[in-house]
PDB file of N, CA and C in Angstrom:
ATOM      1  N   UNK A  95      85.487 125.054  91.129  1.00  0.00           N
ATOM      2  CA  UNK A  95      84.144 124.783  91.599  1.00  0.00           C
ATOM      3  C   UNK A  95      83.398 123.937  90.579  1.00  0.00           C
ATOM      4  N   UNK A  96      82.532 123.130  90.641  1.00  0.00           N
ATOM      5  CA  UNK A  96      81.678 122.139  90.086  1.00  0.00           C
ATOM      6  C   UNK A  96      80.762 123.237  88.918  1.00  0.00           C
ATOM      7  N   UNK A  97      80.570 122.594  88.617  1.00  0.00           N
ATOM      8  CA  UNK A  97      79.332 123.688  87.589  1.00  0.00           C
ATOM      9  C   UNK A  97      77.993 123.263  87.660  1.00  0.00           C
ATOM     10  N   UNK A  98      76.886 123.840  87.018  1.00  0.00           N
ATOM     11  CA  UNK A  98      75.824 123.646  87.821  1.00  0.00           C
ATOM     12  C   UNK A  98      75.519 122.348  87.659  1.00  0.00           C
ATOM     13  N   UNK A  99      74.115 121.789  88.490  1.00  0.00           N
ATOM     14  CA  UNK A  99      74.152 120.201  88.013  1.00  0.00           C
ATOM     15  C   UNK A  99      75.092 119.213  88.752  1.00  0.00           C
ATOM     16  N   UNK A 100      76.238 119.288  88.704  1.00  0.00           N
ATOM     17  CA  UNK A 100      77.644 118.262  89.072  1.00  0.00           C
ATOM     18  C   UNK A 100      77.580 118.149  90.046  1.00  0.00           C
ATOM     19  N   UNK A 101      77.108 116.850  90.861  1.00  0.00           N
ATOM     20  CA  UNK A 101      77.027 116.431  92.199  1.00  0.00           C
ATOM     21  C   UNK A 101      78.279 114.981  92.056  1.00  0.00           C
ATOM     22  N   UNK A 102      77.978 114.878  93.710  1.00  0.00           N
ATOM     23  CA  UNK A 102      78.858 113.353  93.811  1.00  0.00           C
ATOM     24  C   UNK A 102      77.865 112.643  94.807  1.00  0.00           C
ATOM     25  N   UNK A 103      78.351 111.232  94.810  1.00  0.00           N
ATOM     26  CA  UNK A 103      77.406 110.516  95.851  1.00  0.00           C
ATOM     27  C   UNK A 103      78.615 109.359  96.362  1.00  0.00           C
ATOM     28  N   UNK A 104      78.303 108.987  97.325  1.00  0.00           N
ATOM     29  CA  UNK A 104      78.846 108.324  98.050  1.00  0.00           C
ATOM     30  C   UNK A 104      78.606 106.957  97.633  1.00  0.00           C
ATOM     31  N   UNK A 105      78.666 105.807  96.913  1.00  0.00           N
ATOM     32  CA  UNK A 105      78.357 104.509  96.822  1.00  0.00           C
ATOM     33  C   UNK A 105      79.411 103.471  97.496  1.00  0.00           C
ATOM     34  N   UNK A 106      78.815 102.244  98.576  1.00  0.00           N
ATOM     35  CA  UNK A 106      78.565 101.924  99.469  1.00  0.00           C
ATOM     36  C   UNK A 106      79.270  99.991  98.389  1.00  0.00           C
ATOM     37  N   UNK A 107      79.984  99.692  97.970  1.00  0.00           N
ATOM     38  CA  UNK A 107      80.637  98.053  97.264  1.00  0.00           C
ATOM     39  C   UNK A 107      80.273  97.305  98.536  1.00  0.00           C
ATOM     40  N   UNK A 108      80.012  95.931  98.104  1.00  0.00           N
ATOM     41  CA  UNK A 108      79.687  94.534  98.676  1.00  0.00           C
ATOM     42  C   UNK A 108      80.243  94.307 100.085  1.00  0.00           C
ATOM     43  N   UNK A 109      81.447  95.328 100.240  1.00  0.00           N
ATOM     44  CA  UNK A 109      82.426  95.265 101.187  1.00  0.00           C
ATOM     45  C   UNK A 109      81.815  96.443 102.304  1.00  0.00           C
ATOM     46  N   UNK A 110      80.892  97.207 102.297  1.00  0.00           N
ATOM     47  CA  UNK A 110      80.245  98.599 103.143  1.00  0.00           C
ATOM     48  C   UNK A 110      81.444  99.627 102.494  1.00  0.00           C
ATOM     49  N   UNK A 111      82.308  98.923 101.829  1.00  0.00           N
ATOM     50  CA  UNK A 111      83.618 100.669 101.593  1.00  0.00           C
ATOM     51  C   UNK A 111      83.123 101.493 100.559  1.00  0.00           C
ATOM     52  N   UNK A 112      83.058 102.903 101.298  1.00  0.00           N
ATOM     53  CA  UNK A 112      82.469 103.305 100.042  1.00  0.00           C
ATOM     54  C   UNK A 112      83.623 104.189  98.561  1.00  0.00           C
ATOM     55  N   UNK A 113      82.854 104.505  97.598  1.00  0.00           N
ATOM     56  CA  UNK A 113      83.902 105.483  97.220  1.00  0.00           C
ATOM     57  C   UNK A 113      82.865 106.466  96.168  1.00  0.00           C
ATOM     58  N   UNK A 114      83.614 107.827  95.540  1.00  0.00           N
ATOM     59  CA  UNK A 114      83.098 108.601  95.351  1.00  0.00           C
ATOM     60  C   UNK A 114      82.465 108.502  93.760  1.00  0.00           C
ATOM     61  N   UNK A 115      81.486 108.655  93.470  1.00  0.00           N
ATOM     62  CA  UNK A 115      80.567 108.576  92.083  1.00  0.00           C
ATOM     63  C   UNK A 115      80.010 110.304  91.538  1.00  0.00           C
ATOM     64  N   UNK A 116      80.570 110.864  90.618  1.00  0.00           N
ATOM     65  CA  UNK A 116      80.558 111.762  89.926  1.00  0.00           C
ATOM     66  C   UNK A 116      79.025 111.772  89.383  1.00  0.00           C
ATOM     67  N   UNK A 117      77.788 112.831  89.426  1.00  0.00           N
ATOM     68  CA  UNK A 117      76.911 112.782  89.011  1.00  0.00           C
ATOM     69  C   UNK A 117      76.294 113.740  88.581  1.00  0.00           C
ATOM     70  N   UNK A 118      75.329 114.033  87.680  1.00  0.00           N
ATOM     71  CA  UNK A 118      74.558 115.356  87.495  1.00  0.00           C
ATOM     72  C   UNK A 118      73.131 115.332  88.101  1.00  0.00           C
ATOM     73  N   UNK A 119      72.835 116.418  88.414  1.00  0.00           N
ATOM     74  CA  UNK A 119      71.365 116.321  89.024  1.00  0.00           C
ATOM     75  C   UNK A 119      70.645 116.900  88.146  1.00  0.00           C
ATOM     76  N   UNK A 120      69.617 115.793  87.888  1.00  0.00           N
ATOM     77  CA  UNK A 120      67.993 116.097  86.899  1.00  0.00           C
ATOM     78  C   UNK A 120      67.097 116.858  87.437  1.00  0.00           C
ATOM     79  N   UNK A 121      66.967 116.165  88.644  1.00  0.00           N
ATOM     80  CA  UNK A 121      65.723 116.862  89.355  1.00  0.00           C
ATOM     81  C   UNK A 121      65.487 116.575  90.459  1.00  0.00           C
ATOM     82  N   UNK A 122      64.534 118.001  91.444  1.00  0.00           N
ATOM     83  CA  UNK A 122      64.596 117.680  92.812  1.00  0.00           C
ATOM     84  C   UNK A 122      62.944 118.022  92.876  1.00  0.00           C
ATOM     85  N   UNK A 123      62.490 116.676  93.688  1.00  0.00           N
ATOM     86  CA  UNK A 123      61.011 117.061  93.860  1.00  0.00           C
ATOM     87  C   UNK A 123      60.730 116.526  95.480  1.00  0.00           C
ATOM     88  N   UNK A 124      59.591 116.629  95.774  1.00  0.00           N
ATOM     89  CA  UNK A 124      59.112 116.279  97.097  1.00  0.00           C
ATOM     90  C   UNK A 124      59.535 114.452  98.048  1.00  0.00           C
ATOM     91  N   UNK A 125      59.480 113.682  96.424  1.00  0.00           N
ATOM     92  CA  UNK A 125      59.957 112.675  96.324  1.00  0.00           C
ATOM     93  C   UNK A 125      61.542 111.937  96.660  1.00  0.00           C
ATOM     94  N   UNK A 126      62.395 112.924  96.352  1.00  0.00           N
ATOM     95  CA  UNK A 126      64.043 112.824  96.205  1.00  0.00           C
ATOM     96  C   UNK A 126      64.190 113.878  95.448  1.00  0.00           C
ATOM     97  N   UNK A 127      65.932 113.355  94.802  1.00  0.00           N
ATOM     98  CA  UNK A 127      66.151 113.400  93.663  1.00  0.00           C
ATOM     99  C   UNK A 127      66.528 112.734  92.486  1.00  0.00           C
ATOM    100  N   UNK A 128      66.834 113.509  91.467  1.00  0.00           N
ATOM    101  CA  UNK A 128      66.755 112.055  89.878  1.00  0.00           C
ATOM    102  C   UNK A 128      68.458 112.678  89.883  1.00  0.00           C
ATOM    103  N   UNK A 129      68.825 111.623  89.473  1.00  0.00           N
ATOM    104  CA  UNK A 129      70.431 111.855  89.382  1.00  0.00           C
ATOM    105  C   UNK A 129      70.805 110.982  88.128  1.00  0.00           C
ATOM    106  N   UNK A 130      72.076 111.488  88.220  1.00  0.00           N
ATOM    107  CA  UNK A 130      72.455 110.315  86.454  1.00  0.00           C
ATOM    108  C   UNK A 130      74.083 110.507  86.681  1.00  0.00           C
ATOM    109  N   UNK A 131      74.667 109.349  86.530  1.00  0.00           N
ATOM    110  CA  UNK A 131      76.113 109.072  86.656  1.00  0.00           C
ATOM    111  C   UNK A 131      76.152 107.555  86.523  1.00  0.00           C
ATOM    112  N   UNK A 132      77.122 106.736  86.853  1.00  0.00           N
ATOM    113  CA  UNK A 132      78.237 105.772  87.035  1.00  0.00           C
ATOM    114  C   UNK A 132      77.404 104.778  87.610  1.00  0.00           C
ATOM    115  N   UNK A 133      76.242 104.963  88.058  1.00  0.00           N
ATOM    116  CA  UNK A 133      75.204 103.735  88.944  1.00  0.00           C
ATOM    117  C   UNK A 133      74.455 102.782  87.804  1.00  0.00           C
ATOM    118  N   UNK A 134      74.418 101.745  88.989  1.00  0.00           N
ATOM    119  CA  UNK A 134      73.244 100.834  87.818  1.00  0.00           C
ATOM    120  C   UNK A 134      72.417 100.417  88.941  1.00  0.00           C
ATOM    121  N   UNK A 135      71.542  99.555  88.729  1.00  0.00           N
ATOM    122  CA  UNK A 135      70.392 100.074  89.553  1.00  0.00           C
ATOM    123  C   UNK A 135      70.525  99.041  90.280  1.00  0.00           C
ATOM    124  N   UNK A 136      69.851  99.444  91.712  1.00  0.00           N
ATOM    125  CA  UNK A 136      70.309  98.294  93.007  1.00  0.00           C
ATOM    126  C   UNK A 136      71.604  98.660  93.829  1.00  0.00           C
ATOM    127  N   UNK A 137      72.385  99.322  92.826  1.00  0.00           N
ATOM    128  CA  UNK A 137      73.534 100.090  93.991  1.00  0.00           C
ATOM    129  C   UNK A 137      73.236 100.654  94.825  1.00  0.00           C
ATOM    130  N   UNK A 138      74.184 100.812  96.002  1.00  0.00           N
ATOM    131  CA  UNK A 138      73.845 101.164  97.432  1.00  0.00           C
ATOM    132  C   UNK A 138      74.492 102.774  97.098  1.00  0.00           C
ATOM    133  N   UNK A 139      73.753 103.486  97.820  1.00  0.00           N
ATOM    134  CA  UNK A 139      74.578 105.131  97.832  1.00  0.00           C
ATOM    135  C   UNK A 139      74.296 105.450  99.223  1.00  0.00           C
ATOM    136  N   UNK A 140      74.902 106.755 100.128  1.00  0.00           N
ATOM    137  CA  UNK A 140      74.177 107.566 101.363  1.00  0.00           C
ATOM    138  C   UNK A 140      73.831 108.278 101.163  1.00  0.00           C
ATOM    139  N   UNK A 141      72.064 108.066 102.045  1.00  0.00           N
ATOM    140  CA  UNK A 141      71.642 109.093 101.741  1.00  0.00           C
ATOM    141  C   UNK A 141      71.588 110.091 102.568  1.00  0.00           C
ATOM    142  N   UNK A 142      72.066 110.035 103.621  1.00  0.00           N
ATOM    143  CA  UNK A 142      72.247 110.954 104.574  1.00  0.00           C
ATOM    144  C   UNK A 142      73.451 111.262 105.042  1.00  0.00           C
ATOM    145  N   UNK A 143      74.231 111.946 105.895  1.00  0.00           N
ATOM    146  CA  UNK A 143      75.201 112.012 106.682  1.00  0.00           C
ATOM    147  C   UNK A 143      76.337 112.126 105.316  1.00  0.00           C
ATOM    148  N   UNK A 144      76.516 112.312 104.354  1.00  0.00           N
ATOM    149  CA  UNK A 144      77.985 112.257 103.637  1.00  0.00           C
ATOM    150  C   UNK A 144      78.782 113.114 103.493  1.00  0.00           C
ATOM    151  N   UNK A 145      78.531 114.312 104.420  1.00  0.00           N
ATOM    152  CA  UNK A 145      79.713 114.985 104.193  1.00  0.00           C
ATOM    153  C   UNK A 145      80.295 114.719 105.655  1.00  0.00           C
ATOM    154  N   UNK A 146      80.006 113.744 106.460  1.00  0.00           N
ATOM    155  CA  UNK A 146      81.013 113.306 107.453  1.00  0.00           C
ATOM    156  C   UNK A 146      81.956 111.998 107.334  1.00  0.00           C
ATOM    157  N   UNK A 147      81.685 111.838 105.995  1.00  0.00           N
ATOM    158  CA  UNK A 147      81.893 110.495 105.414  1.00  0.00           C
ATOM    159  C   UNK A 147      82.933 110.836 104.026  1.00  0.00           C
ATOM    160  N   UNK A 148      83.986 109.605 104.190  1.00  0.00           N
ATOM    161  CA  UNK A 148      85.198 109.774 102.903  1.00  0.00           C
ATOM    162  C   UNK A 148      85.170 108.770 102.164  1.00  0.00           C
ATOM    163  N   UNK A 149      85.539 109.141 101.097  1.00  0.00           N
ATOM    164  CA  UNK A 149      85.597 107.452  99.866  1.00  0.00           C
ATOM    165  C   UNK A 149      87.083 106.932 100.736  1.00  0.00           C
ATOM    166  N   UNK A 150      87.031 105.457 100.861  1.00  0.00           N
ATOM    167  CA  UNK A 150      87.604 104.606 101.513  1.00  0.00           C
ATOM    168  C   UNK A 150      87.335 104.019 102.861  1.00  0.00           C
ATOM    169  N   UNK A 151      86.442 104.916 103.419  1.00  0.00           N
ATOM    170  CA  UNK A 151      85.715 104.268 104.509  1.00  0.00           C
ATOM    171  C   UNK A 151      84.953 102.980 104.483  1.00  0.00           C
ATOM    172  N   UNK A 152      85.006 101.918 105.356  1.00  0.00           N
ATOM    173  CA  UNK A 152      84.041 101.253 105.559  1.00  0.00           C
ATOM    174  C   UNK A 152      82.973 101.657 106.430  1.00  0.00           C
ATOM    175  N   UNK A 153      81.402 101.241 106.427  1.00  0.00           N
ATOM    176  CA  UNK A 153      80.161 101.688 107.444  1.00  0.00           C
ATOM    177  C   UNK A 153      79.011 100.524 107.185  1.00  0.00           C
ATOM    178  N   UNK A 154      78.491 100.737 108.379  1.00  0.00           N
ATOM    179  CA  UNK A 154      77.662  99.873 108.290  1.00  0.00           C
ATOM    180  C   UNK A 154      76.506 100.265 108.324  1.00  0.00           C
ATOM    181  N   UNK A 155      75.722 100.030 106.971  1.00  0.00           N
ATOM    182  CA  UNK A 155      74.431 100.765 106.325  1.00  0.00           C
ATOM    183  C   UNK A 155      73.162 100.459 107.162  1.00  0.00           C
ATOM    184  N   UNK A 156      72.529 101.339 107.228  1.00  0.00           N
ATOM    185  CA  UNK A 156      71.335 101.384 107.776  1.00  0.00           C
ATOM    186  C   UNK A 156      70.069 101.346 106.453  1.00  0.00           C
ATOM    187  N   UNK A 157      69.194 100.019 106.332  1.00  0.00           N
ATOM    188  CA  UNK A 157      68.281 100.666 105.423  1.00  0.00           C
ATOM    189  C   UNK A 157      67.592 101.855 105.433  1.00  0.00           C
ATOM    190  N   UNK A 158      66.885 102.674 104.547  1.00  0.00           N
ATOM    191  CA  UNK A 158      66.046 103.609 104.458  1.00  0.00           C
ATOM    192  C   UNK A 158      65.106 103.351 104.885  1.00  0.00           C
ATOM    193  N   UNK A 159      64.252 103.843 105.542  1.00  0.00           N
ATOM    194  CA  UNK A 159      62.692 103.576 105.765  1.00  0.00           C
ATOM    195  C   UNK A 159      61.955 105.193 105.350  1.00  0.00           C
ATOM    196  N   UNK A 160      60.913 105.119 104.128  1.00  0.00           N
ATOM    197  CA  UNK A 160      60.408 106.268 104.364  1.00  0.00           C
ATOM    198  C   UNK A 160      59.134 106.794 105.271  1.00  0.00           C
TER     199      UNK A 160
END
């Protein structure tokens, strides 16, 4: 099992394929959350739907709107 903190995220390459990004979680507020791993900024991740979703998939992203 993961230990506390240790999330993953789904990130989304130039190509829509995504694959899996190892992360810890900072913090969860009303806003999101703050995460910290393998990203640099401007990368694409999902933010919804990912546990119907596998690293190697291709999809075709929907922007966010909040």
């Amino acid at each position: 099992s993961a230990r506390s903190g240790e999330r993953r995220v789904l990130r989304l390459d130039d190509h829509n394929r995504l694959s899996v990004v190892p992360v810890m979680l900072i913090a969860v507020s009303q806003d999101g959350a703050r995460i910290r791993g393998a990203l640099a900024p401007g990368q694409r991740i999902v933010a919804e739907g990912a546990e119907l979703l596998k690293a190697g998939q291709t999809v075709r992203p929907i922007p966010y709107t909040s």
